[in-house]
Coordinates of C-alpha atoms in Angstrom, one line a residue:
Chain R
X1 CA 3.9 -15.6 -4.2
X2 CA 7.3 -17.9 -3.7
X3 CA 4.1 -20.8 -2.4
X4 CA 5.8 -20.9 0.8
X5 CA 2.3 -19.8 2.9
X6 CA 1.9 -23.3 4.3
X7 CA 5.9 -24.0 5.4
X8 CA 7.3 -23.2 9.2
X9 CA 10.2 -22.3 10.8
X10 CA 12.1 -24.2 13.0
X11 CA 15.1 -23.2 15.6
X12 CA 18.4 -24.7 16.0
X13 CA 21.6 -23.9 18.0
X14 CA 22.2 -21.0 15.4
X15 CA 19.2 -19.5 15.7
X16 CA 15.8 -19.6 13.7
X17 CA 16.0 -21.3 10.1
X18 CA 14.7 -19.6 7.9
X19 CA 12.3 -21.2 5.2
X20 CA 13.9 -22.1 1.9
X21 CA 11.6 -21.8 -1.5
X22 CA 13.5 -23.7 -3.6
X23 CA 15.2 -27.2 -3.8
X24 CA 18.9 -25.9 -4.3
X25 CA 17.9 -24.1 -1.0
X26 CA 19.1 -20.8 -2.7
X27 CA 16.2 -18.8 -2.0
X28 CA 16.0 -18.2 2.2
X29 CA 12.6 -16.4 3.5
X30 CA 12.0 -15.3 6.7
X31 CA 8.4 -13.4 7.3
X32 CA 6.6 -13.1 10.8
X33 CA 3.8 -14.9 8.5
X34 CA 5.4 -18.2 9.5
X35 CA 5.4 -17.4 13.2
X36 CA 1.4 -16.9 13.0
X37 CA -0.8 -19.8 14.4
X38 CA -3.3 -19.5 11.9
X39 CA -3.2 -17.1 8.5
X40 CA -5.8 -15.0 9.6
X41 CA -4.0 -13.8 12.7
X42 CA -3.8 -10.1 12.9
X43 CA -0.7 -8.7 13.8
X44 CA -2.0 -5.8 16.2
X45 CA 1.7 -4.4 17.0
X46 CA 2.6 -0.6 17.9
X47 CA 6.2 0.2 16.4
X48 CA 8.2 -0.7 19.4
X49 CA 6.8 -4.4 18.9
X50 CA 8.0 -4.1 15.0
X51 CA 11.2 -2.5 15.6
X52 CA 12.0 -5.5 17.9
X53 CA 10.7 -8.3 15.5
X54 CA 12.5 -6.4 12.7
X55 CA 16.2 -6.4 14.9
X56 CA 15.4 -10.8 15.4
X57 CA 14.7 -10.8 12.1
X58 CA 18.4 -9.3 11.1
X59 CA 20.5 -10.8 14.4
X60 CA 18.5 -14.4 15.1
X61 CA 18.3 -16.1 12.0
X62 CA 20.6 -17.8 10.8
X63 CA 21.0 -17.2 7.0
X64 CA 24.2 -18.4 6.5
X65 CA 27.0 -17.0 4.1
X66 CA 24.6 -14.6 1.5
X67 CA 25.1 -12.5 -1.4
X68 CA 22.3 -10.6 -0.9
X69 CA 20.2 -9.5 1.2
X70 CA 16.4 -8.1 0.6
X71 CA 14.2 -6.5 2.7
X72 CA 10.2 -5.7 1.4
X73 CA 9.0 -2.8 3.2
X74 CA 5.7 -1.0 3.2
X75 CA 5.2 1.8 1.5
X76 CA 6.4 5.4 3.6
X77 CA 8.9 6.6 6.2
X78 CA 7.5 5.6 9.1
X79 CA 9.3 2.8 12.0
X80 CA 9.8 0.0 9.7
X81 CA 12.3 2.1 7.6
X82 CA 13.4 4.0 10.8
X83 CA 14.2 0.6 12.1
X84 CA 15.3 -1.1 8.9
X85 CA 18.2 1.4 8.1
X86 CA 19.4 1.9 12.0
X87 CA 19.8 -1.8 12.3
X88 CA 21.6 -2.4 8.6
X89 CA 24.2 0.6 9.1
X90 CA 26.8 -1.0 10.9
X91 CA 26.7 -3.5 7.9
X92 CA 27.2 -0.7 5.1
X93 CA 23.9 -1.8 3.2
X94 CA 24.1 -1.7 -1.0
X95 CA 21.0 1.0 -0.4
X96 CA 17.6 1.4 -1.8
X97 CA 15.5 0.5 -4.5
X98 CA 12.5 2.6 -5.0
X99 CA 9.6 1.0 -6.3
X100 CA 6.6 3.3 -7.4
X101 CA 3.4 3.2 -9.5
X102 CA 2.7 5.9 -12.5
X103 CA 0.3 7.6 -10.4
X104 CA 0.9 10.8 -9.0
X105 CA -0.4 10.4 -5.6
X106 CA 2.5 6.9 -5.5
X107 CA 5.1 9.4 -7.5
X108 CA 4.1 11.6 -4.5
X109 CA 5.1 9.1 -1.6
X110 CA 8.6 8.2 -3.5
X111 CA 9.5 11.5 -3.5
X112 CA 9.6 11.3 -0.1
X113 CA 11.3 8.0 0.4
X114 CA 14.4 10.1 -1.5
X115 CA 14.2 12.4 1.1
X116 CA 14.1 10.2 3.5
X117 CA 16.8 8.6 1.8
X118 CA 18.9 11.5 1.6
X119 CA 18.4 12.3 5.4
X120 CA 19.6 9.3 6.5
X121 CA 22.4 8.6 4.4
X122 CA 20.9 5.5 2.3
X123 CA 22.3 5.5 -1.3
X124 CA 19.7 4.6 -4.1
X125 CA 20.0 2.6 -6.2
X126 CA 17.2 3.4 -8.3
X127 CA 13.6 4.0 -9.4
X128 CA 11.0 1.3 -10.9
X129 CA 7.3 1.8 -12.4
X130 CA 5.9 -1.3 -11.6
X131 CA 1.9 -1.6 -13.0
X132 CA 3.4 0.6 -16.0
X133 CA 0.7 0.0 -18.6
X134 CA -1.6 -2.9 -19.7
X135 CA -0.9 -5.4 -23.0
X136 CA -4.6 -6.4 -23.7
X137 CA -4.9 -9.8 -24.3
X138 CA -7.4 -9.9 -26.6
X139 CA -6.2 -6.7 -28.6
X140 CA -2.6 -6.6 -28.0
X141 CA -3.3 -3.0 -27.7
X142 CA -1.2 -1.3 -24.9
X143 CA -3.3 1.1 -22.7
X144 CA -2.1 3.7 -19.8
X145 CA -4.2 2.0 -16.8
X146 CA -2.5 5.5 -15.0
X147 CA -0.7 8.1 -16.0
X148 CA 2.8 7.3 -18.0
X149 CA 6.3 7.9 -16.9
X150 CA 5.7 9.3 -13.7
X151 CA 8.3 7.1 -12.2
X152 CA 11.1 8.1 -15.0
X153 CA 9.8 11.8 -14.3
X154 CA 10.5 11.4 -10.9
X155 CA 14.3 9.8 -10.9
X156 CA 15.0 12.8 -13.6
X157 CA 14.0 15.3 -11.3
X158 CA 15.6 13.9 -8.3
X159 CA 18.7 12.7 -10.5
X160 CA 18.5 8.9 -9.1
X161 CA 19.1 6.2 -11.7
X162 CA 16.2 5.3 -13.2
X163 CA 16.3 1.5 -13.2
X164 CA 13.2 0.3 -15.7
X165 CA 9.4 -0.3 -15.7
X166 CA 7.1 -3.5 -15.4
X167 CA 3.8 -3.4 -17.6
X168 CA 0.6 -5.3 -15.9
X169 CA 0.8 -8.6 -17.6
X170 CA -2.0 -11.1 -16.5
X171 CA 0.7 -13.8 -17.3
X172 CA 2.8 -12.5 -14.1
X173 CA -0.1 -12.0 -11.7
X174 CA -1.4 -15.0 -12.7
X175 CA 2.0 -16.5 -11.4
X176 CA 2.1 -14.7 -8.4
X177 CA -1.0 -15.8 -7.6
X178 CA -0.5 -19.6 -8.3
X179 CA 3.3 -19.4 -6.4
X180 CA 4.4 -20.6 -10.0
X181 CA 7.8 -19.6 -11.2
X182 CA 7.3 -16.9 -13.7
X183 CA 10.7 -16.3 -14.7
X184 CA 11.3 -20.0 -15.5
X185 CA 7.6 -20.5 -17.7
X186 CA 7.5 -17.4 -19.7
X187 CA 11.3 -17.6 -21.2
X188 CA 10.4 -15.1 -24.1
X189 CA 8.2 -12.5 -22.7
X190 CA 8.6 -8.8 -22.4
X191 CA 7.9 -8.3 -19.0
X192 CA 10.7 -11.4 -18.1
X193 CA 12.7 -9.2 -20.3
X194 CA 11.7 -6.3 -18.1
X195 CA 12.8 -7.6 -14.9
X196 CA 15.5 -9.0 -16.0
X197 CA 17.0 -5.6 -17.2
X198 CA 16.0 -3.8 -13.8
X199 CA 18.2 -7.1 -12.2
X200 CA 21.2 -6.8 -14.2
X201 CA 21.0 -2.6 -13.6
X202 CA 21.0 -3.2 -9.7
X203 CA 23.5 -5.9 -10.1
X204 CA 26.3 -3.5 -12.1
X205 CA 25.8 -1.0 -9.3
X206 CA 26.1 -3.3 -6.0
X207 CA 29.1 -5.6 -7.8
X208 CA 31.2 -2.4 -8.4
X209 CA 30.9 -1.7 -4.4
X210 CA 31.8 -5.3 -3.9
X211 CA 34.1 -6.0 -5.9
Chain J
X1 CA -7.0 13.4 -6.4
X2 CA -9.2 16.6 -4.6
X3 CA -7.5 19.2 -6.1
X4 CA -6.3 20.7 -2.9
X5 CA -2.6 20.0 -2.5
X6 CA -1.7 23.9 -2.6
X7 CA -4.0 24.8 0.1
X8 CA -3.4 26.1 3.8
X9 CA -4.9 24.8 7.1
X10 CA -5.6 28.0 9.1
X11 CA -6.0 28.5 12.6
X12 CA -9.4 29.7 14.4
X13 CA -10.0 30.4 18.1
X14 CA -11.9 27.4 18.1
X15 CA -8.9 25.4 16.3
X16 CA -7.5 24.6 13.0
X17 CA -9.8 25.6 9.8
X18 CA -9.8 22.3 7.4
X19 CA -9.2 22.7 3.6
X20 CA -12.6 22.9 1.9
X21 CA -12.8 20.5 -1.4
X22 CA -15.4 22.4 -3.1
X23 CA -17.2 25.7 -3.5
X24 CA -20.2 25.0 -1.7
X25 CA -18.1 24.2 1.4
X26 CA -19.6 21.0 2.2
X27 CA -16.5 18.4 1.7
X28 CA -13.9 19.6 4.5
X29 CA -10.6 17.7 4.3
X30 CA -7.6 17.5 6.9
X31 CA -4.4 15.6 6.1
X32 CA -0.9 16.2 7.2
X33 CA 0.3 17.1 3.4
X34 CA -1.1 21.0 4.5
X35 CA 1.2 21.1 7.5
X36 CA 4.5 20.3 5.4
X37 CA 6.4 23.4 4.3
X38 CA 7.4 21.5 0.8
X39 CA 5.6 18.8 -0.8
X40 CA 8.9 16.8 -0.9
X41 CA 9.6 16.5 2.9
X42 CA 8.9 13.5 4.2
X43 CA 7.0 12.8 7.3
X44 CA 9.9 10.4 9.2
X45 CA 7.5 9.5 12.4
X46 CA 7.5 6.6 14.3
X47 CA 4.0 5.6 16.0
X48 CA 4.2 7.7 19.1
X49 CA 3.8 10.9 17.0
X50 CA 1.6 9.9 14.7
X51 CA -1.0 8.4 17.4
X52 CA -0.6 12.5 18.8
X53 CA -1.4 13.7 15.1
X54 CA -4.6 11.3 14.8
X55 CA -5.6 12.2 18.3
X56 CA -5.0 15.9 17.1
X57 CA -6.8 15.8 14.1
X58 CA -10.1 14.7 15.6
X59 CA -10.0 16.8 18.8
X60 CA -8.6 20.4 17.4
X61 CA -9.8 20.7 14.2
X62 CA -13.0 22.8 14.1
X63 CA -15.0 20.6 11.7
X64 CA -18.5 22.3 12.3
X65 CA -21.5 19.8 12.3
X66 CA -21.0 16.9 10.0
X67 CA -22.5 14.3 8.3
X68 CA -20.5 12.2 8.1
X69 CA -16.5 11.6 9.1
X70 CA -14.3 9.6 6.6
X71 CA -11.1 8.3 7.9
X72 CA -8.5 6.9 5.3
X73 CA -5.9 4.2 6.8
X74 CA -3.7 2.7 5.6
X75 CA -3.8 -0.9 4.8
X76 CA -2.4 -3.4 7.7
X77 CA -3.7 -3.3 11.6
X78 CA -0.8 -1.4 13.4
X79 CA -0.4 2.2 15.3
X80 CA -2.6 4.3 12.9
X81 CA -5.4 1.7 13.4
X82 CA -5.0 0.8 17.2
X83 CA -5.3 5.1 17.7
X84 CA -8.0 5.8 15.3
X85 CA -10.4 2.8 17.1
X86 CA -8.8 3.7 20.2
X87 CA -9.6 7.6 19.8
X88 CA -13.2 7.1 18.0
X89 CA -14.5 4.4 20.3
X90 CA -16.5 7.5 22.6
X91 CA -18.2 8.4 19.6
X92 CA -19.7 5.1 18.6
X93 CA -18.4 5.2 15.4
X94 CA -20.8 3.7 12.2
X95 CA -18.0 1.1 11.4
X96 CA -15.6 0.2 8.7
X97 CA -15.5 -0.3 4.8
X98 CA -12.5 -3.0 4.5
X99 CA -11.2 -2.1 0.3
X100 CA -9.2 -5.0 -1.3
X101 CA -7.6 -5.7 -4.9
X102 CA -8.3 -9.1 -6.1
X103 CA -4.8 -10.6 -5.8
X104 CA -4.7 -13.4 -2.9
X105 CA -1.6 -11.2 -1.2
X106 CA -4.0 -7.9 -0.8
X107 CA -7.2 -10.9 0.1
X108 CA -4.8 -11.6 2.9
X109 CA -4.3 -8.6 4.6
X110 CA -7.5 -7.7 3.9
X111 CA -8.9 -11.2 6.3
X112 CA -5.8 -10.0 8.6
X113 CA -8.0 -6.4 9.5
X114 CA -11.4 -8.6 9.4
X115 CA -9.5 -10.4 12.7
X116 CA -8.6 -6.6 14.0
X117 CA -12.2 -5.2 13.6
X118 CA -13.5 -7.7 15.2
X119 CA -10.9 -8.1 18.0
X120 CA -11.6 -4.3 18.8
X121 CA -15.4 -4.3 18.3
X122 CA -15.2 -2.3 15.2
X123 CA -18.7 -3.0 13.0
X124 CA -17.6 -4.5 9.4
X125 CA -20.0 -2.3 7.4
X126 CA -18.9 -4.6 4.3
X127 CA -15.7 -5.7 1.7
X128 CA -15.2 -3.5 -1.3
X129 CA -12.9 -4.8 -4.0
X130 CA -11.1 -2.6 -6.1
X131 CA -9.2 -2.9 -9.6
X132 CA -11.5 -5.6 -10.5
X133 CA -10.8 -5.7 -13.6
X134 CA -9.9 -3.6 -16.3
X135 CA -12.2 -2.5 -19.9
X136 CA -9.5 -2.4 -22.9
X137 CA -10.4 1.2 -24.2
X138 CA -9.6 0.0 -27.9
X139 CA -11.6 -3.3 -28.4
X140 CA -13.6 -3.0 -25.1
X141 CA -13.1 -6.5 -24.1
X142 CA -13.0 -7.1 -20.0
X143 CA -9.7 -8.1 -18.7
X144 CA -9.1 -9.9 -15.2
X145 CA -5.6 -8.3 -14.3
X146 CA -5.3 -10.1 -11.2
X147 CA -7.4 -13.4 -10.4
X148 CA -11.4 -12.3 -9.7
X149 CA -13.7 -12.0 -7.0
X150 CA -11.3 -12.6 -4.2
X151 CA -13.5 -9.7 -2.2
X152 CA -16.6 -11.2 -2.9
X153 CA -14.9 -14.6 -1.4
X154 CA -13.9 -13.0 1.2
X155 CA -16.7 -11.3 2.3
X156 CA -18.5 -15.0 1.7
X157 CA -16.2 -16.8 4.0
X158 CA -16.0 -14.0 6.6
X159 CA -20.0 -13.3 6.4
X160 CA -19.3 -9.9 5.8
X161 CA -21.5 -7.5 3.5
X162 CA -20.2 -7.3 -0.2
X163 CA -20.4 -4.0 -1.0
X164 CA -19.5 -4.1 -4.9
X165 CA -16.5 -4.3 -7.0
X166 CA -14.5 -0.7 -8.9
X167 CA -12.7 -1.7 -12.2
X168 CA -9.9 -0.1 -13.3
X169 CA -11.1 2.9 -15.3
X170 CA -9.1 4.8 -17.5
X171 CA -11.6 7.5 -17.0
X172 CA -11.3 7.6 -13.2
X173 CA -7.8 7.0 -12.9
X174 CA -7.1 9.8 -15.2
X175 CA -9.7 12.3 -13.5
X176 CA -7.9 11.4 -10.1
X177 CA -5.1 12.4 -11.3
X178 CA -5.9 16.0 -12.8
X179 CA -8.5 16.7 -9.4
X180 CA -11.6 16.3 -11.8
X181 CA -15.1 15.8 -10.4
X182 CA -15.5 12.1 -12.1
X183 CA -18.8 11.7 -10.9
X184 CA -19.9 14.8 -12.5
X185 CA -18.1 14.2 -15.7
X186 CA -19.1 11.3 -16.7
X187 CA -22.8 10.5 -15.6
X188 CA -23.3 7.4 -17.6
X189 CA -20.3 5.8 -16.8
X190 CA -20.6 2.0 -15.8
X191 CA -17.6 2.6 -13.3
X192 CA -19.7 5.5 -11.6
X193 CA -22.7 3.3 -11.2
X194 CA -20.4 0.8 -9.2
X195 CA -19.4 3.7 -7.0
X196 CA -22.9 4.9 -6.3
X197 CA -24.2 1.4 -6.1
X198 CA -21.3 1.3 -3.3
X199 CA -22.4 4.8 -1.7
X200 CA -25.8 3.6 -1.1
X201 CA -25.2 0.4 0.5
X202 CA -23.2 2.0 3.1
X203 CA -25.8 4.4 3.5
X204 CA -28.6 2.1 4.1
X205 CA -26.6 0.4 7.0
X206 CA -25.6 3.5 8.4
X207 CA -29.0 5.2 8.4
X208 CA -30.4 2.2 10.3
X209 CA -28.5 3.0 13.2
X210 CA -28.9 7.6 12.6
X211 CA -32.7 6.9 12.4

């Protein structure tokens, strides 16, 4: 997605450097993908090996001065996020952004995240329906590939902020796909819009902790 | 998406009693939704415990004589798939149906369990992609809404079966979601073609080896 796939990482006295995905060298990645001899490596780990890759991950690279921080986890509540949360607490994380499909049986698994969430002391930042409906192309016709609003259902019934929903738009898979940036070629479309909004929501949350 | 999630697992002498799916009692189903006391908690487990709930769910549930045994992991090549193999490999188990979407990122992963199945010995009975493809319900033109035929590739390049391709279906999508039998409902759909055209390639394979 960032077209990063074919980059490496390197060491130096600080630690690993982490791969940077754009000129200004704004953007720093760091994915066990880039430690992988060849891309179609499994990675046949039990937790213990993840929780340890995970702790590197936080203490030996070296990103430098940051203003923030990401971490993509897989879906559930199971080591990753165990590991994930015990290793950012000493550094007072922003919290958690929830990212679900309209689908019950996704709605379902977010649920849970909150209560995971809520057990371990994580503040949340929000819900989003990502794949939340389909603009035909040919039609311009909108059509429920799922059900609708299940992820605005959800932050209403758990009273977390709902932060916004991205439609399926070809033009944004398309980009992901081709590592192309989206947000720079399509200046004027809805979904930019979209994200953009979902940005600035989780923005006015983390800047009033910061500043 | 079975129309089950308010049942009970009960306990026999000769172990625990699955759920049965239908009336006729022929589609038993175990999951560790029936063992929570609310469908909001969340399972927070690292690997250790689940490996004993895998192992657990094949040795004390009193599944009767069965046809077949469907196991549903989750995607990547880590504890739940290490236990499953590891647990199954006495039985000689028929092998494993790999489901991608079309996107390269879900193609990935996808070549990552390939690696894993073959690592542990694991038969590839074939590559199923799903989401390929979505019909617009008002003008009923086709949509790719992801690139298309990244199983098929896959399956190619790894000389693997292809077992077929499941567009995204209004109609299946929204009988998932309400527990409806969508193979019953709607006989002539294209979509439930796919899925039988699916079925019975996996049978053939398997039957070579039962007969």
């Amino acid at each position: 997605m960032l077209n990063v796939e074919s980059k490496d990482v390197h060491q130096c006295s600080q630690g690993w450097v982490p791969v940077y995905a754009d000129q200004a060298q704004q953007l720093a990645v760091m994915s066990i993908g880039f430690l992988l001899s060849s891309r179609d490596d499994a990675v046949v780990w039990r937790g213990p090996k993840k929780n340890a890759m995970i702790k590197q991950f936080l203490s030996d690279v070296y990103w430098q001065e940051l203003d923030y921080l990401l971490i993509d986890n897989p879906p559930g509540t199971s080591d990753e996020h165990i590991s994930t949360v015990e290793n950012l607490k000493k550094y007072k994380p922003d919290g958690a952004v929830l990212v679900t499909t309209p689908q019950a049986v996704a709605v379902a698994d977010v649920r849970r995240e909150i209560t995971f969430c809520r057990k371990t002391g994580i503040r949340i930042l929000g819900v989003v329906e990502n794949m939340s409906g389909f603009v035909c192309p040919h039609c311009t016709a909108c059509s429920n590939l799922f059900s609708k609003g299940g992820g605005e259902q959800l932050a209403q019934q758990c009273n977390v902020p709902y932060l916004g929903s991205i439609p399926l738009d070809p033009q944004l898979t398309k980009s992901l796909e081709e590592g192309e940036n989206f947000m720079n070629s399509f200046q004027t479309s809805g979904t930019r819009q979209a994200v953009m909004g979902i940005a600035e929501m989780i923005l006015t949350q983390t800047n009033d902790k910061h500043s």
